[in-house]
Every structure is written in C-alpha cells, then in structure tokens.
Amino acid sequence: MRIPPLRGGHRIQLLEGSREFFPALIAAIDEARAQVLLETYIFDCTGSGADVAYALERAARRGVSVQVTVDGAGTELEDSWRWRLEQAGVQFRVFSPLGALGLLVPGQWRRLHRKLCVVDGKVGFCGGINILDDYHDPNHGALQSPRFDFALRVVGPLVTQMHQTMARQWLRMQAMSRARRAQLVGALESLRASRARVPSAPAAPLATGMPRAKAALILRDNVRNRAGIERAYRRAIGRARNEIIIANAYFVPGRKMRRALIRAARRGVKVKLLLQGRYEYFMQYYAARPVFGALLKAGVEIHEYSPSFLHAKVAVVDGMWATVGSSNLDPLSLLLAREANVVVEDIFFAARLRERLVYAMEHEGTRMNAVEYENRSGLQRAKEWVALGVMRAALAIQGKNYL
C-alpha cells in the first residue's frame, strides 16, 4: 500500500506523558455530546488511569455513546471496574482474548497495540501512551520517575479518518462476536458490509489561529496496510539531509531500515537514536543489541535513556518531518500488531518534539561507546543471541521472517 498523502488544515498539540495526555483527554471526554471512541493496548485504573475511567463513566451516564476497545493480552481490567463502567453504559470489547495457551497459539501475537481516541468526530488523539499512570508499571510496580512517552491531540480533517478507522474496527469485532454466538451467516454479511455502514462523523473544523500543519494517519494491520509505517520512516530517512532523531522503545530494525540509517549516516546526516536503557523485557531488551555494532561503525549516535522506562515511538527528521504513534521499530509492531502513527510536517511541532528529545539525550541519557560495545562480555553476547533466537522463533511460529 502507498503512503497516504499529507493534508493541511490541522492544529496539532504535542503531549508528553500521562501528566499532559490525560488532562487533555479527560477535558475532551467531559465536553463530549454524542460519541467517544477509545482504543488502547493497556487500560489500567491504578493512579491517574482511574481519572480517565471516571471521565468515560460520566460521559456514558449523561447519554454519550462510549465505545472502548482494549487488547486481550495488554489489559486485565479488574472485574469491579469492568462492572462499574458497563453499569454506567460504557460499551466494552476485548480484541483477541487470550486462551489457555496464551501467546503460544499461532496468530495470538497479532495484537491491537494502537492508542487512538476520537470525541464527537471533532478532536482526536494518537500516540504511544496507554491508559496507564506514568509512575506505575503493571510488571515492575511503582516507578521513581515518569515513563517517557508522547501522544498528540489533533483537530482537523485527519480526525474523520481516525473516526472511520475506529468505527470500522468496532463493527468488525461486533461481527466476530456474533459469529462466536453461532450467527455465522449474519456476522459475515455484517463484516462485508462494515465499510458501507461505518457511521459518519461530524466534519472536524479547520484549525484557526495557528499554522495549518500537514498531517497523515498511517495504519499498520494484517490486511491492507502491511508496511505503511515502515515505508514512511524509510522515505523520511532516505530524504534526510541534515539530521535524524529517533526515540523508540523496542528497536530491532530489519535489514532495510538498518541500511537506510547507515546510508544516511555515511552521506553526512547526523543520525541519533534514543533507546531503552533500562531492562524491561528480556527479548526486546537483548534482541536489539546485536544490530548496534554496524550502526555505531557508520557513525550513528546511540543514547540509552535510563531515568525510567522509555516507551516513546517518535522521530524528527530535518526539523520538519515528525511522527508520533504506537509503532515500535521491531518485528512485533511492523509485522504483527495493529498500529497507528500520525506523520506531521510542521516546523513548530517538529521543533518542540526535537527540543525535548535533544534534552533527553544530553541530560537523561548515556551515549553508547563503540569500544565498550565491542568489548562487552561473553555472557552479554550470549543473552543477546538467545533473545534474538527467541524472537526469530516467535516470528517463525507466526509465519514471518524479519531479521
């Protein structure tokens, strides 16, 4: 599939962490009059995550249609919260619930990883931030510093596409639910007709009082949109002339992406990567490291973020092109998961994101030393190749080959 063209007429606001994202999201939900659509990989009501749940509850109780989709692997919402939200009228669906064998079943690694919200068809949100408090981690508990992540708030034509994307996903899941209840014929007809039956959203107003940013929504799924996000990255990298900054939580780029970054560095572009510096998951942490050697030799700067977990999936190229979204640059995102990124061409938006990333690299990260990397221990290397082998095996089970 080709990369969608960027359209003008958008007002876009960068939001860092749940401390900025949640207040903006809650304000939009509290102003909702007709509909709230929300998709997230993790929905956790610990800490400030509960504030979002309360906002959804308030909206449903005043008659707003509230439809929430969560991922079956990422979310284990407490029964008390699930009951409370459903009693208020919140419609809840779980994408691909895990069975007894969990992720061991082929196909179960295909997760709903995107984070999207549209309110009344007028304002949209997209990014990497789950409904999860910045200072809480479901696996590691309380965090001393906030998770490093971004989302954006958008008003403009892009919101209509976001709405259609989410409404279509809801209808597909509804059809699948009916099929599981043995209404197979009607469900298949509903699925085939879903494109035509997606309810239209009110037209989003054009931005006023600020520069008309150009933007595009780029999706990744297992049907029509299989490689759009990776292609968008590679196109921007290939066109770069001065600087590429990428912050990515789980960075295991395939050959094409690695070659693009190496070629950019060799033609004089400053290539800087801000990556996960703290151990979070064995496979993602160690599988990334075998690819660092070739990048370091080409002159790519690698900075490891360590104050807290880095969860961002963002980039800035030449101070103009930027992307914020849910997609990691690893095979789980680029080959298996449903993802959503927004690409923005706007000097003001890019400048703010770049400023934050540069600060993180200079003051909150540690630059990787090429000599120390080459002299890392045999135990470290063994862990790396075990992790890479596990990743390759997991992909093979899903019928994929990436590295």
Short mmCIF file of C-alpha atoms in Angstrom, two decimals:
data_model
loop_
_atom_site.label_atom_id
_atom_site.label_comp_id
_atom_site.label_asym_id
_atom_site.label_seq_id
_atom_site.Cartn_x
_atom_site.Cartn_y
_atom_site.Cartn_z
CA MET A 1 0.00 0.00 0.00
CA ARG A 2 1.23 3.51 -0.80
CA ILE A 3 1.89 6.04 1.94
CA PRO A 4 -1.12 8.35 2.28
CA PRO A 5 -0.51 11.98 1.31
CA LEU A 6 -0.28 14.65 3.98
CA ARG A 7 -3.22 17.05 4.16
CA GLY A 8 -3.20 20.58 5.54
CA GLY A 9 -5.58 22.32 7.90
CA HIS A 10 -4.63 20.73 11.23
CA ARG A 11 -3.98 22.12 14.67
CA ILE A 12 -1.74 19.63 16.48
CA GLN A 13 -0.58 19.68 20.09
CA LEU A 14 2.27 17.53 21.42
CA LEU A 15 1.56 15.87 24.78
CA GLU A 16 4.26 14.31 26.94
CA GLY A 17 3.33 11.51 29.31
CA SER A 18 0.05 10.84 31.06
CA ARG A 19 0.53 14.05 33.04
CA GLU A 20 -0.20 16.05 29.86
CA PHE A 21 -2.17 13.48 27.88
CA PHE A 22 -4.76 12.53 30.50
CA PRO A 23 -5.93 16.09 31.31
CA ALA A 24 -6.35 16.85 27.59
CA LEU A 25 -8.15 13.54 27.00
CA ILE A 26 -10.42 13.98 30.01
CA ALA A 27 -11.28 17.56 29.01
CA ALA A 28 -12.35 16.32 25.57
CA ILE A 29 -14.40 13.45 27.04
CA ASP A 30 -16.10 15.80 29.51
CA GLU A 31 -17.14 18.02 26.59
CA ALA A 32 -18.48 15.08 24.54
CA ARG A 33 -22.10 15.33 23.45
CA ALA A 34 -22.55 12.34 21.13
CA GLN A 35 -19.73 9.78 20.99
CA VAL A 36 -16.38 8.72 22.43
CA LEU A 37 -14.34 6.02 20.68
CA LEU A 38 -11.24 4.79 22.53
CA GLU A 39 -8.71 2.09 21.66
CA THR A 40 -5.76 1.19 23.87
CA TYR A 41 -3.44 -1.73 24.44
CA ILE A 42 -3.39 -1.30 28.24
CA PHE A 43 -6.24 0.06 30.35
CA ASP A 44 -5.11 0.19 33.97
CA CYS A 45 -7.08 2.06 36.60
CA THR A 46 -4.18 2.47 39.02
CA GLY A 47 -3.45 6.08 39.95
CA SER A 48 -4.34 8.63 37.29
CA GLY A 49 -5.63 5.88 34.98
CA ALA A 50 -8.75 5.90 37.15
CA ASP A 51 -9.35 9.55 36.21
CA VAL A 52 -9.84 8.50 32.58
CA ALA A 53 -12.21 5.73 33.66
CA TYR A 54 -14.25 8.21 35.70
CA ALA A 55 -14.48 10.54 32.69
CA LEU A 56 -15.76 7.71 30.48
CA GLU A 57 -18.28 6.81 33.19
CA ARG A 58 -19.52 10.39 33.42
CA ALA A 59 -19.90 10.61 29.66
CA ALA A 60 -21.88 7.37 29.43
CA ARG A 61 -24.20 8.38 32.29
CA ARG A 62 -25.16 11.59 30.52
CA GLY A 63 -26.12 9.67 27.38
CA VAL A 64 -22.94 9.80 25.30
CA SER A 65 -22.18 6.64 23.30
CA VAL A 66 -18.88 5.39 24.75
CA GLN A 67 -17.13 2.51 22.97
CA VAL A 68 -13.86 1.22 24.45
CA THR A 69 -11.66 -1.44 22.84
CA VAL A 70 -8.75 -2.97 24.74
CA ASP A 71 -6.28 -5.69 23.84
CA GLY A 72 -6.71 -9.16 25.32
CA ALA A 73 -3.00 -9.52 26.13
CA GLY A 74 -2.33 -6.00 27.32
CA THR A 75 -5.35 -5.44 29.55
CA GLU A 76 -6.65 -7.31 32.57
CA LEU A 77 -9.22 -4.84 33.87
CA GLU A 78 -10.44 -5.57 37.36
CA ASP A 79 -13.94 -7.06 37.47
CA SER A 80 -15.12 -4.24 39.75
CA TRP A 81 -14.06 -1.62 37.24
CA ARG A 82 -15.46 -3.54 34.29
CA TRP A 83 -18.80 -3.90 36.07
CA ARG A 84 -18.84 -0.22 37.07
CA LEU A 85 -18.17 1.02 33.54
CA GLU A 86 -20.68 -1.32 31.94
CA GLN A 87 -23.33 -0.36 34.50
CA ALA A 88 -22.79 3.25 33.51
CA GLY A 89 -23.39 2.32 29.87
CA VAL A 90 -19.82 2.08 28.59
CA GLN A 91 -19.62 -0.48 25.77
CA PHE A 92 -16.54 -2.64 26.23
CA ARG A 93 -14.87 -5.02 23.79
CA VAL A 94 -11.68 -7.07 24.09
CA PHE A 95 -9.58 -7.63 20.99
CA SER A 96 -8.35 -11.24 20.63
CA PRO A 97 -8.75 -12.55 24.20
CA LEU A 98 -6.02 -14.99 25.21
CA GLY A 99 -7.00 -18.61 25.66
CA ALA A 100 -5.47 -21.19 27.98
CA LEU A 101 -2.26 -21.40 25.93
CA GLY A 102 -1.88 -17.63 25.68
CA LEU A 103 0.71 -16.41 23.19
CA LEU A 104 1.81 -19.96 22.35
CA VAL A 105 -1.03 -20.22 19.84
CA PRO A 106 -0.13 -19.11 16.27
CA GLY A 107 -1.82 -15.82 15.49
CA GLN A 108 -2.05 -14.68 19.09
CA TRP A 109 0.92 -12.33 18.70
CA ARG A 110 -1.21 -10.18 16.40
CA ARG A 111 -2.28 -7.63 18.96
CA LEU A 112 -4.20 -4.35 18.99
CA HIS A 113 -1.34 -2.07 20.00
CA ARG A 114 -2.58 1.29 18.71
CA LYS A 115 -3.71 4.07 21.02
CA LEU A 116 -6.45 6.19 19.48
CA CYS A 117 -9.36 8.27 20.70
CA VAL A 118 -11.92 10.37 18.83
CA VAL A 119 -14.52 12.54 20.56
CA ASP A 120 -17.62 13.67 18.67
CA GLY A 121 -15.70 13.32 15.43
CA LYS A 122 -14.08 16.69 16.17
CA VAL A 123 -10.95 16.01 18.22
CA GLY A 124 -8.61 13.04 18.01
CA PHE A 125 -5.70 11.64 19.97
CA CYS A 126 -2.94 9.32 18.78
CA GLY A 127 0.34 8.21 20.30
CA GLY A 128 2.15 5.63 22.35
CA ILE A 129 0.60 6.35 25.74
CA ASN A 130 -1.65 3.68 27.22
CA ILE A 131 -4.31 4.37 29.82
CA LEU A 132 -1.62 3.81 32.42
CA ASP A 133 -0.24 6.11 35.11
CA ASP A 134 3.27 7.41 34.33
CA TYR A 135 4.52 6.29 37.73
CA HIS A 136 3.05 2.78 37.66
CA ASP A 137 4.14 -0.30 35.71
CA PRO A 138 1.97 -3.45 35.75
CA ASN A 139 5.08 -5.68 35.85
CA HIS A 140 7.58 -3.57 37.83
CA GLY A 141 5.32 -1.68 40.23
CA ALA A 142 5.92 1.91 41.32
CA LEU A 143 8.37 3.98 39.25
CA GLN A 144 10.62 6.67 40.69
CA SER A 145 10.50 8.75 37.51
CA PRO A 146 7.72 9.07 34.93
CA ARG A 147 7.62 6.88 31.84
CA PHE A 148 8.96 8.71 28.77
CA ASP A 149 6.26 8.75 26.10
CA PHE A 150 4.26 11.02 23.79
CA ALA A 151 0.86 11.48 22.23
CA LEU A 152 -0.73 14.23 20.19
CA ARG A 153 -4.08 15.99 20.10
CA VAL A 154 -5.35 16.88 16.65
CA VAL A 155 -8.18 18.97 15.24
CA GLY A 156 -8.71 18.93 11.50
CA PRO A 157 -9.54 16.65 8.56
CA LEU A 158 -7.45 13.79 9.93
CA VAL A 159 -9.97 13.21 12.70
CA THR A 160 -12.57 11.93 10.24
CA GLN A 161 -10.18 9.20 9.07
CA MET A 162 -9.39 8.29 12.67
CA HIS A 163 -13.10 8.02 13.41
CA GLN A 164 -13.76 5.81 10.39
CA THR A 165 -10.82 3.57 11.29
CA MET A 166 -12.06 3.01 14.83
CA ALA A 167 -15.72 2.64 13.88
CA ARG A 168 -14.81 0.01 11.29
CA GLN A 169 -12.76 -1.91 13.86
CA TRP A 170 -15.70 -1.85 16.27
CA LEU A 171 -18.05 -3.23 13.61
CA ARG A 172 -15.60 -6.00 12.70
CA MET A 173 -15.33 -7.05 16.32
CA GLN A 174 -19.11 -6.93 16.65
CA ALA A 175 -19.42 -9.23 13.64
CA MET A 176 -16.85 -11.63 15.07
CA SER A 177 -18.70 -11.67 18.39
CA ARG A 178 -21.90 -12.63 16.60
CA ALA A 179 -20.05 -15.37 14.75
CA ARG A 180 -18.88 -16.83 18.04
CA ARG A 181 -22.51 -16.92 19.11
CA ALA A 182 -23.24 -19.15 16.09
CA GLN A 183 -24.83 -16.41 13.99
CA LEU A 184 -22.23 -17.02 11.32
CA VAL A 185 -24.21 -16.01 8.25
CA GLY A 186 -25.43 -12.73 9.63
CA ALA A 187 -21.98 -11.93 11.04
CA LEU A 188 -20.24 -12.45 7.72
CA GLU A 189 -22.77 -10.26 5.97
CA SER A 190 -22.22 -7.61 8.64
CA LEU A 191 -18.46 -7.85 8.17
CA ARG A 192 -18.70 -7.48 4.39
CA ALA A 193 -21.00 -4.51 4.78
CA SER A 194 -19.00 -2.85 7.55
CA ARG A 195 -17.22 -0.41 5.21
CA ALA A 196 -20.52 0.94 3.94
CA ARG A 197 -22.11 1.02 7.40
CA VAL A 198 -19.44 2.93 9.26
CA PRO A 199 -21.29 5.87 10.83
CA SER A 200 -20.09 9.20 9.56
CA ALA A 201 -18.54 11.64 11.98
CA PRO A 202 -19.24 15.36 12.03
CA ALA A 203 -16.68 17.20 9.95
CA ALA A 204 -13.80 18.40 12.10
CA PRO A 205 -13.32 22.17 11.95
CA LEU A 206 -10.19 23.58 10.38
CA ALA A 207 -7.60 24.89 12.77
CA THR A 208 -7.59 28.62 13.32
CA GLY A 209 -5.13 30.97 14.92
CA MET A 210 -2.16 28.64 14.40
CA PRO A 211 -0.13 27.37 11.44
CA ARG A 212 -2.05 24.87 9.31
CA ALA A 213 0.05 21.76 9.90
CA LYS A 214 0.09 18.99 7.31
CA ALA A 215 -0.57 15.52 8.67
CA ALA A 216 -1.46 11.95 7.71
CA LEU A 217 -2.67 8.93 9.66
CA ILE A 218 -0.66 5.83 8.80
CA LEU A 219 -2.01 2.47 9.92
CA ARG A 220 -0.45 -0.97 10.18
CA ASP A 221 -2.62 -4.09 10.09
CA ASN A 222 -2.61 -7.58 8.61
CA VAL A 223 -4.97 -6.80 5.74
CA ARG A 224 -4.47 -3.76 3.50
CA ASN A 225 -1.92 -1.74 5.48
CA ARG A 226 1.02 -4.05 6.00
CA ALA A 227 4.07 -1.83 5.59
CA GLY A 228 2.96 1.81 5.54
CA ILE A 229 4.60 2.89 8.80
CA GLU A 230 7.97 1.34 7.96
CA ARG A 231 7.85 2.82 4.46
CA ALA A 232 7.09 6.27 5.86
CA TYR A 233 10.14 6.01 8.13
CA ARG A 234 12.38 4.78 5.31
CA ARG A 235 11.21 7.51 2.94
CA ALA A 236 11.91 10.23 5.52
CA ILE A 237 15.32 8.70 6.32
CA GLY A 238 16.17 8.43 2.63
CA ARG A 239 15.32 12.08 2.03
CA ALA A 240 17.12 13.39 5.13
CA ARG A 241 19.90 15.90 4.54
CA ASN A 242 20.88 17.15 7.97
CA GLU A 243 19.55 15.26 10.98
CA ILE A 244 17.54 12.21 12.01
CA ILE A 245 16.44 11.74 15.62
CA ILE A 246 14.50 8.59 16.53
CA ALA A 247 13.27 7.67 20.01
CA ASN A 248 11.94 4.13 20.12
CA ALA A 249 11.24 1.79 23.00
CA TYR A 250 11.84 -1.57 21.31
CA PHE A 251 14.30 -1.03 18.49
CA VAL A 252 15.10 -4.12 16.40
CA PRO A 253 15.18 -2.75 12.84
CA GLY A 254 15.15 -5.10 9.86
CA ARG A 255 17.76 -5.04 7.10
CA LYS A 256 16.05 -2.35 5.02
CA MET A 257 15.73 0.01 7.97
CA ARG A 258 19.30 -0.63 9.11
CA ARG A 259 20.63 0.02 5.61
CA ALA A 260 18.64 3.26 5.38
CA LEU A 261 20.09 4.55 8.66
CA ILE A 262 23.65 3.50 7.76
CA ARG A 263 23.42 5.13 4.32
CA ALA A 264 22.12 8.34 5.86
CA ALA A 265 24.99 8.45 8.35
CA ARG A 266 27.55 7.76 5.61
CA ARG A 267 26.29 10.64 3.46
CA GLY A 268 26.80 13.04 6.35
CA VAL A 269 23.42 13.10 8.05
CA LYS A 270 23.60 13.23 11.85
CA VAL A 271 21.72 10.13 12.97
CA LYS A 272 20.83 9.96 16.66
CA LEU A 273 18.89 7.19 18.39
CA LEU A 274 17.36 7.44 21.86
CA LEU A 275 16.65 3.91 23.03
CA GLN A 276 15.64 1.93 26.10
CA GLY A 277 18.40 1.98 28.71
CA ARG A 278 16.60 0.08 31.47
CA TYR A 279 15.82 -3.61 31.44
CA GLU A 280 12.11 -4.18 30.92
CA TYR A 281 11.55 -7.36 28.87
CA PHE A 282 14.25 -9.94 28.15
CA MET A 283 13.51 -10.46 24.46
CA GLN A 284 13.07 -6.82 23.45
CA TYR A 285 15.98 -5.56 25.58
CA TYR A 286 18.64 -8.02 24.48
CA ALA A 287 17.48 -8.74 20.91
CA ALA A 288 18.12 -5.10 19.98
CA ARG A 289 21.80 -5.12 20.85
CA PRO A 290 23.32 -7.30 18.10
CA VAL A 291 22.36 -4.66 15.49
CA PHE A 292 24.13 -1.80 17.30
CA GLY A 293 27.61 -2.65 16.04
CA ALA A 294 27.03 -1.82 12.36
CA LEU A 295 25.18 1.38 13.30
CA LEU A 296 27.96 2.57 15.61
CA LYS A 297 30.61 1.86 12.96
CA ALA A 298 28.69 4.01 10.48
CA GLY A 299 28.72 6.93 12.92
CA VAL A 300 25.19 6.62 14.31
CA GLU A 301 24.88 8.00 17.84
CA ILE A 302 23.05 5.70 20.25
CA HIS A 303 21.84 7.16 23.54
CA GLU A 304 20.28 5.00 26.25
CA TYR A 305 17.54 6.56 28.37
CA SER A 306 17.67 5.42 31.97
CA PRO A 307 15.68 7.64 34.42
CA SER A 308 12.62 5.47 33.78
CA PHE A 309 11.21 3.25 31.07
CA LEU A 310 11.36 4.77 27.60
CA HIS A 311 8.08 3.97 25.85
CA ALA A 312 8.17 6.62 23.10
CA LYS A 313 7.77 5.86 19.39
CA VAL A 314 8.61 9.20 17.81
CA ALA A 315 11.01 10.74 15.31
CA VAL A 316 12.07 14.09 13.86
CA VAL A 317 13.84 14.48 10.51
CA ASP A 318 15.47 17.72 9.34
CA GLY A 319 13.45 19.77 11.82
CA MET A 320 10.28 19.48 9.73
CA TRP A 321 9.06 15.87 9.37
CA ALA A 322 7.90 14.22 12.58
CA THR A 323 5.93 11.19 13.64
CA VAL A 324 4.20 10.24 16.89
CA GLY A 325 2.46 6.92 17.32
CA SER A 326 2.27 3.44 18.76
CA SER A 327 4.62 1.55 16.44
CA ASN A 328 7.96 0.32 17.64
CA LEU A 329 10.66 -0.33 15.06
CA ASP A 330 10.70 -4.04 15.78
CA PRO A 331 9.05 -7.05 14.12
CA LEU A 332 6.27 -7.35 16.67
CA SER A 333 4.98 -3.92 15.65
CA LEU A 334 5.99 -3.87 11.98
CA LEU A 335 4.83 -7.40 11.09
CA LEU A 336 2.15 -8.43 13.56
CA ALA A 337 0.39 -5.72 15.55
CA ARG A 338 -2.27 -3.20 14.62
CA GLU A 339 -0.55 0.17 14.97
CA ALA A 340 -1.29 3.82 14.28
CA ASN A 341 1.13 6.71 13.73
CA VAL A 342 0.50 10.29 12.74
CA VAL A 343 3.07 11.89 10.44
CA VAL A 344 3.33 15.68 10.72
CA GLU A 345 5.09 18.23 8.55
CA ASP A 346 5.22 21.40 10.59
CA ILE A 347 8.28 23.33 11.73
CA PHE A 348 6.77 24.38 15.07
CA PHE A 349 5.56 20.91 16.06
CA ALA A 350 8.84 19.30 14.97
CA ALA A 351 10.87 21.92 16.84
CA ARG A 352 9.11 21.22 20.14
CA LEU A 353 9.49 17.45 19.79
CA ARG A 354 13.12 17.80 18.74
CA GLU A 355 13.89 20.08 21.70
CA ARG A 356 12.53 17.50 24.14
CA LEU A 357 14.42 14.61 22.53
CA VAL A 358 17.71 16.53 22.43
CA TYR A 359 17.33 17.41 26.11
CA ALA A 360 16.68 13.76 26.94
CA MET A 361 19.77 12.64 25.05
CA GLU A 362 22.02 15.29 26.59
CA HIS A 363 20.73 15.25 30.17
CA GLU A 364 18.82 11.99 30.74
CA GLY A 365 20.64 9.52 28.53
CA THR A 366 24.06 7.93 28.23
CA ARG A 367 25.78 7.82 24.86
CA MET A 368 26.94 4.33 23.91
CA ASN A 369 30.68 3.97 23.44
CA ALA A 370 31.63 1.90 20.37
CA VAL A 371 34.78 0.48 22.02
CA GLU A 372 32.91 -0.57 25.15
CA TYR A 373 30.22 -2.12 22.99
CA GLU A 374 32.77 -4.24 21.11
CA ASN A 375 34.36 -5.32 24.41
CA ARG A 376 31.12 -6.39 26.10
CA SER A 377 31.25 -9.69 27.95
CA GLY A 378 30.62 -13.13 26.56
CA LEU A 379 27.64 -13.50 28.90
CA GLN A 380 26.12 -10.31 27.48
CA ARG A 381 26.61 -11.59 23.93
CA ALA A 382 25.06 -14.94 24.83
CA LYS A 383 21.95 -13.25 26.23
CA GLU A 384 21.67 -11.16 23.07
CA TRP A 385 21.74 -14.15 20.75
CA VAL A 386 19.35 -16.14 22.93
CA ALA A 387 16.89 -13.21 22.85
CA LEU A 388 17.31 -12.85 19.10
CA GLY A 389 16.75 -16.58 18.67
CA VAL A 390 13.58 -16.44 20.75
CA MET A 391 12.31 -13.54 18.65
CA ARG A 392 13.06 -15.36 15.40
CA ALA A 393 11.33 -18.49 16.68
CA ALA A 394 8.27 -16.50 17.74
CA LEU A 395 8.11 -14.92 14.29
CA ALA A 396 8.53 -18.30 12.59
CA ILE A 397 5.53 -19.64 14.53
CA GLN A 398 3.55 -16.72 13.12
CA GLY A 399 4.85 -17.47 9.61
CA LYS A 400 7.05 -14.36 9.49
CA ASN A 401 10.70 -13.71 8.71
CA TYR A 402 12.12 -10.29 9.56
CA LEU A 403 15.78 -10.29 10.52
#
